[in-house]
Amino acid sequence: MEKGFTSLEQLLQHPVFHHFGELCRIPHPSFQEKAISTAVCSWARRKGFETWQDDWNNVFIRKPASPGYEDRPAVMLQAHLDMVCQKAKGIEHDFAKNPIHLELAGDILSTGGRTTLGADDGIGVALAMALLEDDRLTHPELEALFTTAEEEDMSGAQNVDASDFHARYLVNIDNAVERHSVTGSCGGFGVKFHLPVTWEAVPGQALFYHLKVEGLQGGHSGEDIHRGRGNANIFLIRMLLGARKKTPLHLASLHGGTFRLAIPRDAEAVVMVPAARKNEFLAAVDQVAEALQAEYKAVAANLKITVEETAGPDTGLVTSQDVTDRFIEGMALSPDGISEMNAVIPTVVQSSDNLGEIRLEPEENRLVAIYEIRTSFRSKADYIWDKIHLLARLAGGTCEKFAAYPGWPDHPDSKLTFQVKQVYQELFGESMEATPIHSGLECGCLMEKRPELEAISLGPNCWDLHSPQERLSVRSTLRMYEFLKALLEKIQ
Ligand SMILES: [Zn+2]
């Protein structure tokens, strides 16, 4: 193993970090990859590799097998060119113009907390470039695919023309835990549920209450869905359901969650209650609030549920009781959270959905719920969709799908996974874990086009991706480089 680097300048002379440093100089937010894509293309053409760039700015490179390796199955190294752009408070940085600032502290390469580093996934691109240009390396036919907009809609990988791929094995370098490779990912899509609203005028004897659920932990709609942290939208629906048993309800406003890919932390509603039912209403919502506090004590230390009297809406209108009932009933019956665990690897979620947003849109005269469904099998996702679709129909509403991306079902007998684990063990004397994950990867898009591919997702240790605290381990990157060299030499 190589010794540590004493300065950034010295680090940037290493082939992998040389390429990473060059990539950091070219701005590359999602959907603005033209310049970085063209730079990588020019580099590949200068090296004499067969290269193409398409309308989505994907870059494809091919290098023939080393002598004697012509019969081995071709390997594709794959990474994405775009990065998430986040900066710390008070930092001036224009991601469309400015290079990424680099700092080295011991083993850690970062921006010093200023902006995202873009090791996700610039380091994947850099590793592949260093491997391609290493003429001492023996390897089967090599292909490299660098995609775009992975962090947004995977439109690069979704639209790439895979008809001329030679690869049997796909090595995606977009993982952030060195000793835990990924062997499957979920696919999914968003669902929008609409319920048309009819309005009623506010009567004389009515009171309004502002119900607020705040301070849940939230998290990623896939990776954290099994943690039992609670969904603020569901909490609010439970309070409304409890109140509705005691009193008629009408909605003046409703807003929960901000994005379907995040588990909702906050939700709130203003409801109208007949003045004569005030006490029953308050007792009912308090009872549910107390139950929620008890149920989620262990995971929601900051949970705050408040019920305060407030003013009625300026419009003088609230949703009719019938519509309010149908929405509350629909949401109470709605699937949310884990649907099934993976039978082979019980720690991994196999299918789920996240009721990410609920809201009343008065201008559009509708109540809306937005979900994200995830599973490794499209058929299972369609089954969850069927349930939401049926609910919408029963409630008198409609439903539509959007932003679909394909899954990558885990293949327990994968020859590639076996070889990856074996080579890692031989090289480092340590085992590498390999399991599927409950979030999306571009492998799903590529395997939908070429189902015969076997895939794995790997990468060096990197922390706090998508935040200005993003940090990359230099040592782990060098280990990953050595590992990939050994894998390409031995793979059959
Ligand atoms: Zn990534």
XYZ file of C-alpha atoms and ligand atoms in Angstrom:
493
model
C 0.000 0.000 0.000
C 1.235 3.450 -0.893
C 2.196 5.922 1.792
C 0.097 8.986 2.501
C 0.408 12.108 0.383
C 1.823 15.160 2.093
C 0.307 17.789 -0.165
C -2.563 18.262 -2.557
C -0.091 18.960 -5.380
C 1.560 15.610 -4.765
C -1.796 13.806 -4.619
C -2.868 15.324 -7.929
C 0.108 13.642 -9.630
C -1.353 10.210 -8.984
C -3.158 9.039 -12.173
C -6.586 8.698 -10.503
C -6.404 12.021 -8.649
C -4.897 13.742 -11.656
C -8.100 12.980 -13.573
C -10.291 13.823 -10.594
C -8.542 17.187 -10.221
C -9.056 17.944 -13.918
C -12.762 17.040 -13.690
C -13.142 19.373 -10.682
C -11.917 22.267 -12.828
C -14.835 21.880 -15.253
C -18.280 22.827 -13.890
C -20.658 19.855 -14.142
C -24.073 20.230 -12.525
C -26.795 17.860 -13.767
C -28.118 18.943 -17.183
C -24.988 21.080 -17.722
C -22.544 18.339 -18.658
C -21.674 19.443 -22.208
C -18.221 20.839 -21.313
C -17.102 17.960 -19.088
C -18.455 15.406 -21.554
C -16.560 17.031 -24.432
C -13.364 17.234 -22.363
C -13.511 13.520 -21.531
C -14.266 12.734 -25.191
C -11.272 14.753 -26.401
C -9.032 13.006 -23.895
C -10.237 9.582 -25.102
C -9.729 10.511 -28.767
C -6.224 11.783 -28.022
C -5.533 8.379 -26.457
C -6.709 6.742 -29.673
C -9.748 4.984 -28.159
C -12.906 4.338 -30.132
C -15.174 7.036 -28.662
C -18.643 8.495 -29.139
C -20.732 11.177 -27.516
C -24.519 11.296 -27.935
C -27.241 13.954 -27.723
C -27.533 13.470 -23.946
C -23.767 14.064 -23.601
C -23.157 10.473 -22.591
C -19.619 9.373 -23.451
C -18.783 5.859 -24.592
C -15.195 4.585 -24.927
C -13.858 1.215 -26.051
C -10.365 -0.249 -25.687
C -9.437 -3.620 -27.201
C -8.446 -6.562 -25.005
C -4.784 -7.083 -24.084
C -3.057 -9.814 -26.124
C -4.191 -13.184 -24.829
C -7.339 -11.698 -23.230
C -9.461 -11.590 -26.381
C -11.642 -14.524 -25.301
C -12.522 -13.133 -21.910
C -15.918 -11.475 -21.440
C -15.846 -7.722 -22.074
C -16.226 -5.444 -19.045
C -17.943 -2.066 -18.924
C -16.805 0.491 -16.337
C -19.612 2.964 -15.726
C -19.943 6.218 -13.784
C -21.937 9.459 -14.060
C -20.511 12.825 -15.110
C -22.926 15.094 -13.246
C -22.837 16.135 -9.594
C -25.230 17.488 -6.958
C -24.620 21.198 -6.274
C -24.896 22.224 -2.619
C -22.977 24.980 -0.857
C -22.622 25.875 2.802
C -24.347 28.985 4.177
C -22.389 32.131 3.393
C -20.214 30.516 0.704
C -20.115 32.238 -2.671
C -19.846 29.689 -5.431
C -21.360 29.536 -8.905
C -21.532 25.857 -9.863
C -22.042 26.784 -13.523
C -18.755 28.729 -13.629
C -16.408 28.073 -10.714
C -14.081 25.082 -10.295
C -14.494 22.895 -7.219
C -12.072 23.884 -4.458
C -10.005 20.957 -3.108
C -8.396 20.461 0.302
C -6.377 17.506 1.563
C -6.254 16.780 5.306
C -4.598 13.483 6.155
C -6.570 10.803 4.355
C -9.509 13.077 3.545
C -10.051 14.960 0.318
C -12.859 17.542 0.582
C -13.768 21.134 -0.229
C -13.191 22.110 3.395
C -16.957 22.152 3.933
C -17.563 24.798 1.261
C -19.479 22.879 -1.409
C -20.246 19.375 -2.529
C -17.054 17.706 -3.762
C -18.562 15.736 -6.623
C -16.594 12.596 -5.766
C -20.119 11.340 -6.411
C -19.414 10.513 -9.087
C -16.266 12.225 -10.404
C -14.084 9.678 -8.625
C -15.854 6.888 -10.537
C -15.080 8.634 -13.826
C -11.470 9.272 -12.734
C -10.918 5.640 -11.712
C -12.198 4.433 -15.080
C -10.023 6.947 -16.979
C -6.903 5.901 -15.053
C -7.642 2.230 -15.766
C -8.232 2.884 -19.473
C -4.937 4.697 -19.968
C -2.785 2.230 -18.015
C -0.947 0.329 -20.745
C 0.791 -2.005 -18.285
C -2.565 -3.397 -17.229
C -3.769 -6.678 -18.758
C -7.530 -6.788 -19.250
C -10.370 -8.086 -21.413
C -12.006 -5.759 -23.911
C -12.881 -2.650 -21.905
C -15.801 -0.305 -22.377
C -16.454 2.834 -20.386
C -19.788 4.608 -20.215
C -20.017 8.024 -18.577
C -23.631 9.134 -18.219
C -25.444 12.381 -17.434
C -28.260 13.687 -15.207
C -28.007 10.697 -12.866
C -28.746 12.940 -9.901
C -31.943 14.226 -11.539
C -33.803 11.742 -13.712
C -31.117 9.327 -15.001
C -31.994 10.563 -18.487
C -28.456 9.844 -19.726
C -28.582 6.160 -18.803
C -32.274 5.904 -19.754
C -31.633 7.201 -23.284
C -28.222 5.758 -24.137
C -28.101 3.501 -27.196
C -26.961 0.135 -25.834
C -27.288 -1.784 -29.101
C -23.532 -1.888 -29.704
C -22.393 -2.703 -26.155
C -20.029 -5.690 -26.093
C -19.876 -5.984 -22.304
C -21.040 -9.076 -20.419
C -20.136 -7.516 -17.075
C -21.133 -4.052 -15.905
C -19.042 -2.513 -13.136
C -20.802 0.624 -11.923
C -18.464 2.833 -9.838
C -21.027 4.946 -7.974
C -21.089 3.340 -4.543
C -19.710 4.977 -1.406
C -18.791 2.058 0.863
C -15.647 0.189 -0.148
C -16.396 -3.062 1.659
C -20.062 -3.188 0.753
C -20.784 -3.600 -2.927
C -24.273 -3.485 -4.363
C -25.858 -6.340 -6.313
C -29.338 -5.032 -7.032
C -31.367 -1.831 -6.861
C -35.003 -0.886 -6.928
C -36.943 0.732 -9.695
C -39.990 2.818 -9.202
C -42.162 5.731 -10.146
C -44.082 8.626 -8.689
C -47.873 8.569 -8.288
C -50.164 11.588 -8.143
C -53.585 11.142 -6.561
C -56.153 13.901 -7.218
C -59.511 14.314 -5.562
C -61.750 17.085 -6.924
C -62.991 19.403 -4.174
C -66.425 20.923 -3.660
C -66.675 23.901 -1.327
C -69.061 25.061 1.355
C -69.461 28.498 2.883
C -68.304 28.840 6.499
C -71.395 28.833 8.754
C -71.840 31.142 11.732
C -71.152 28.710 14.586
C -67.800 27.294 13.534
C -64.361 27.151 15.099
C -61.041 26.690 13.308
C -58.064 24.739 14.591
C -54.513 24.626 13.319
C -53.109 21.081 13.690
C -49.345 20.844 13.372
C -46.994 17.859 13.372
C -43.317 18.870 13.474
C -39.850 17.534 14.139
C -39.852 13.985 12.840
C -36.487 12.694 11.576
C -37.539 12.070 7.988
C -34.911 10.589 5.678
C -34.540 9.077 2.222
C -37.773 7.574 0.915
C -35.954 4.335 0.028
C -32.859 3.917 2.147
C -34.581 4.964 5.389
C -38.094 3.622 4.833
C -37.523 0.623 7.147
C -36.298 2.691 10.111
C -39.740 3.252 11.609
C -39.216 6.981 12.032
C -42.831 7.834 11.280
C -44.396 9.841 8.469
C -45.815 13.269 9.425
C -48.562 12.957 6.794
C -49.767 9.710 8.334
C -49.644 11.290 11.818
C -51.852 14.139 10.649
C -54.278 11.770 8.893
C -54.530 9.714 12.101
C -55.427 12.849 14.046
C -58.065 13.796 11.480
C -59.430 10.248 11.472
C -59.670 10.287 15.263
C -61.451 13.661 15.274
C -63.829 12.645 12.521
C -65.262 9.882 14.696
C -66.487 12.596 17.084
C -67.360 15.503 14.845
C -67.931 16.517 11.237
C -64.772 18.055 9.731
C -64.000 20.456 6.906
C -60.579 21.518 5.623
C -59.515 25.126 5.197
C -55.919 24.184 4.393
C -53.661 21.129 4.310
C -49.978 20.778 3.655
C -47.664 17.881 4.513
C -44.204 16.895 3.257
C -42.151 18.708 0.631
C -40.886 16.049 -1.787
C -41.980 12.502 -2.531
C -38.379 11.211 -2.285
C -38.105 12.332 1.347
C -40.022 10.899 4.299
C -42.209 13.798 5.546
C -41.028 15.478 8.759
C -43.791 18.077 9.058
C -47.480 18.320 8.191
C -50.232 20.765 9.067
C -53.900 21.446 8.476
C -56.526 24.021 9.423
C -59.863 22.318 10.076
C -63.322 23.664 10.746
C -65.311 22.139 13.601
C -68.873 22.992 14.724
C -68.572 25.170 17.845
C -70.796 22.753 19.794
C -68.281 19.911 19.220
C -65.219 21.788 20.413
C -64.566 19.625 23.481
C -65.056 16.292 21.717
C -62.762 17.450 18.923
C -59.992 18.564 21.276
C -60.224 15.384 23.345
C -60.041 13.224 20.209
C -57.001 14.925 18.656
C -55.206 15.038 22.014
C -55.753 11.323 22.457
C -54.192 10.541 19.076
C -51.342 12.988 19.712
C -50.565 11.299 23.036
C -50.627 7.875 21.411
C -48.224 9.049 18.685
C -45.860 10.543 21.256
C -45.774 7.213 23.066
C -45.426 5.080 19.939
C -42.557 7.130 18.516
C -40.775 8.142 21.715
C -37.646 6.177 20.791
C -37.161 7.679 17.317
C -38.733 11.111 17.521
C -37.314 13.032 20.471
C -38.180 16.337 18.772
C -41.706 15.424 17.765
C -44.060 18.316 18.508
C -47.799 18.105 17.944
C -49.847 21.239 18.533
C -53.518 22.126 18.192
C -54.353 25.821 18.335
C -57.470 27.795 17.666
C -57.033 30.026 14.637
C -58.933 32.273 12.224
C -61.013 30.935 9.313
C -59.961 31.271 5.674
C -60.198 34.659 3.907
C -62.215 33.048 1.141
C -64.954 32.075 3.584
C -64.895 28.590 2.023
C -64.003 25.141 3.316
C -64.045 21.691 1.688
C -67.421 19.986 1.911
C -67.841 17.316 4.587
C -68.288 14.599 1.977
C -65.013 15.402 0.198
C -63.167 15.754 3.492
C -64.425 12.347 4.617
C -63.484 10.656 1.365
C -59.978 12.103 1.467
C -59.360 11.144 5.096
C -60.735 7.637 4.487
C -58.666 7.208 1.339
C -55.467 8.318 3.056
C -56.166 6.155 6.113
C -56.456 3.088 3.856
C -53.530 4.083 1.704
C -50.417 1.888 1.580
C -47.383 3.589 3.137
C -43.959 2.288 4.141
C -42.620 -1.232 3.755
C -44.742 -3.541 1.669
C -42.371 -6.518 1.766
C -38.837 -7.375 2.893
C -36.353 -9.263 0.710
C -36.836 -12.949 1.532
C -33.191 -13.886 0.886
C -31.614 -10.911 2.676
C -34.044 -9.989 5.451
C -32.334 -6.669 6.262
C -33.139 -5.278 2.805
C -36.522 -3.844 1.841
C -37.949 -5.397 -1.321
C -40.892 -3.100 -1.927
C -42.274 0.061 -0.372
C -44.021 3.317 -0.996
C -43.701 6.733 0.609
C -46.723 8.999 1.028
C -44.463 11.994 0.524
C -46.836 14.926 0.033
C -50.455 15.751 0.817
C -52.019 19.116 0.172
C -55.128 21.106 -0.582
C -54.771 23.157 -3.778
C -57.656 25.656 -3.653
C -56.854 27.306 -7.016
C -57.008 23.882 -8.677
C -60.051 22.779 -6.653
C -58.415 19.567 -5.586
C -56.808 17.558 -2.821
C -53.537 15.924 -3.836
C -51.380 13.078 -2.521
C -48.013 12.228 -4.059
C -46.218 8.923 -3.574
C -42.979 7.270 -4.591
C -43.224 3.510 -5.132
C -40.039 1.395 -5.098
C -39.442 -2.284 -5.805
C -36.911 -4.369 -7.700
C -39.746 -5.960 -9.725
C -41.885 -3.720 -11.897
C -44.809 -6.127 -11.460
C -44.732 -5.566 -7.701
C -44.642 -1.790 -8.163
C -47.661 -2.099 -10.425
C -49.492 -4.021 -7.703
C -48.934 -1.183 -5.212
C -50.014 1.253 -7.938
C -53.203 -0.805 -8.415
C -54.038 -0.358 -4.731
C -53.600 3.420 -4.849
C -55.485 3.559 -8.125
C -58.397 1.594 -6.654
C -58.446 3.861 -3.611
C -58.555 6.912 -5.827
C -61.468 5.430 -7.753
C -63.374 4.496 -4.597
C -62.811 7.988 -3.247
C -64.019 9.560 -6.496
C -60.626 10.784 -7.644
C -58.014 9.960 -10.248
C -54.447 8.795 -10.270
C -51.438 9.023 -12.594
C -47.877 7.664 -12.784
C -44.787 9.725 -13.579
C -40.955 9.639 -13.521
C -40.530 5.879 -13.869
C -37.117 4.211 -13.798
C -36.342 0.494 -13.989
C -35.081 -1.774 -11.212
C -32.206 -4.216 -11.127
C -33.316 -7.476 -9.487
C -30.660 -9.128 -7.325
C -29.124 -12.219 -8.944
C -27.905 -14.463 -6.088
C -25.813 -16.728 -8.369
C -24.055 -13.922 -10.206
C -20.638 -15.041 -11.448
C -19.495 -11.433 -11.304
C -20.387 -10.989 -7.617
C -18.550 -14.212 -6.798
C -15.401 -13.034 -8.597
C -15.535 -9.561 -7.066
C -15.673 -11.027 -3.546
C -12.935 -13.533 -4.312
C -10.508 -10.996 -5.804
C -11.100 -8.559 -2.918
C -10.437 -11.305 -0.357
C -7.240 -12.424 -2.130
C -5.920 -8.893 -2.469
C -6.691 -7.481 0.980
C -7.368 -10.543 3.145
C -10.743 -9.017 4.049
C -14.230 -9.900 2.970
C -16.460 -7.677 0.884
C -20.174 -7.744 1.544
C -22.542 -7.727 -1.393
C -26.269 -7.002 -1.065
C -29.003 -5.227 -2.998
C -30.178 -1.770 -1.900
C -33.578 -0.109 -1.745
C -32.763 2.872 -3.917
C -32.265 3.439 -7.615
C -29.050 3.002 -9.612
C -28.304 3.472 -13.296
C -27.555 -0.271 -13.558
C -31.330 -0.787 -13.729
C -31.595 1.437 -16.828
C -28.740 -0.344 -18.595
C -29.917 -3.834 -17.674
C -33.377 -3.102 -18.978
C -31.723 -2.550 -22.375
C -29.293 -5.480 -22.026
C -30.865 -8.060 -19.659
C -27.969 -10.470 -20.229
C -25.559 -8.146 -18.368
C -24.337 -9.077 -14.917
C -23.724 -6.002 -12.801
C -22.185 -4.834 -9.562
C -21.819 -1.382 -8.039
C -18.584 -0.502 -6.213
C -16.701 2.539 -5.007
C -14.310 3.972 -2.429
C -15.386 5.229 0.999
C -17.037 8.600 0.751
C -19.210 10.323 3.331
C -22.026 12.893 3.442
C -22.720 12.799 -0.282
C -24.946 15.572 -1.657
C -23.838 17.942 1.121
C -20.971 20.457 1.542
C -19.478 17.981 4.040
C -18.845 15.434 1.272
C -15.493 13.719 2.014
C -13.514 11.120 0.099
C -10.957 8.715 1.562
C -7.726 8.835 -0.447
C -6.529 5.496 0.897
C -9.793 3.787 0.057
C -9.689 5.261 -3.460
C -6.194 3.833 -3.972
C -7.376 0.463 -2.669
C -10.322 0.555 -5.078
C -7.899 1.328 -7.923
C -5.664 -1.637 -7.007
C -8.734 -3.817 -6.630
C -10.173 -2.883 -10.037
C -6.806 -3.569 -11.696
C -6.676 -7.018 -10.109
C -10.304 -7.697 -11.030
C -9.726 -6.814 -14.701
C -6.674 -9.071 -14.809
C -8.493 -12.047 -13.321
C -12.061 -11.750 -14.481
C -13.391 -14.605 -16.593
Zn -23.833 9.081 -7.730
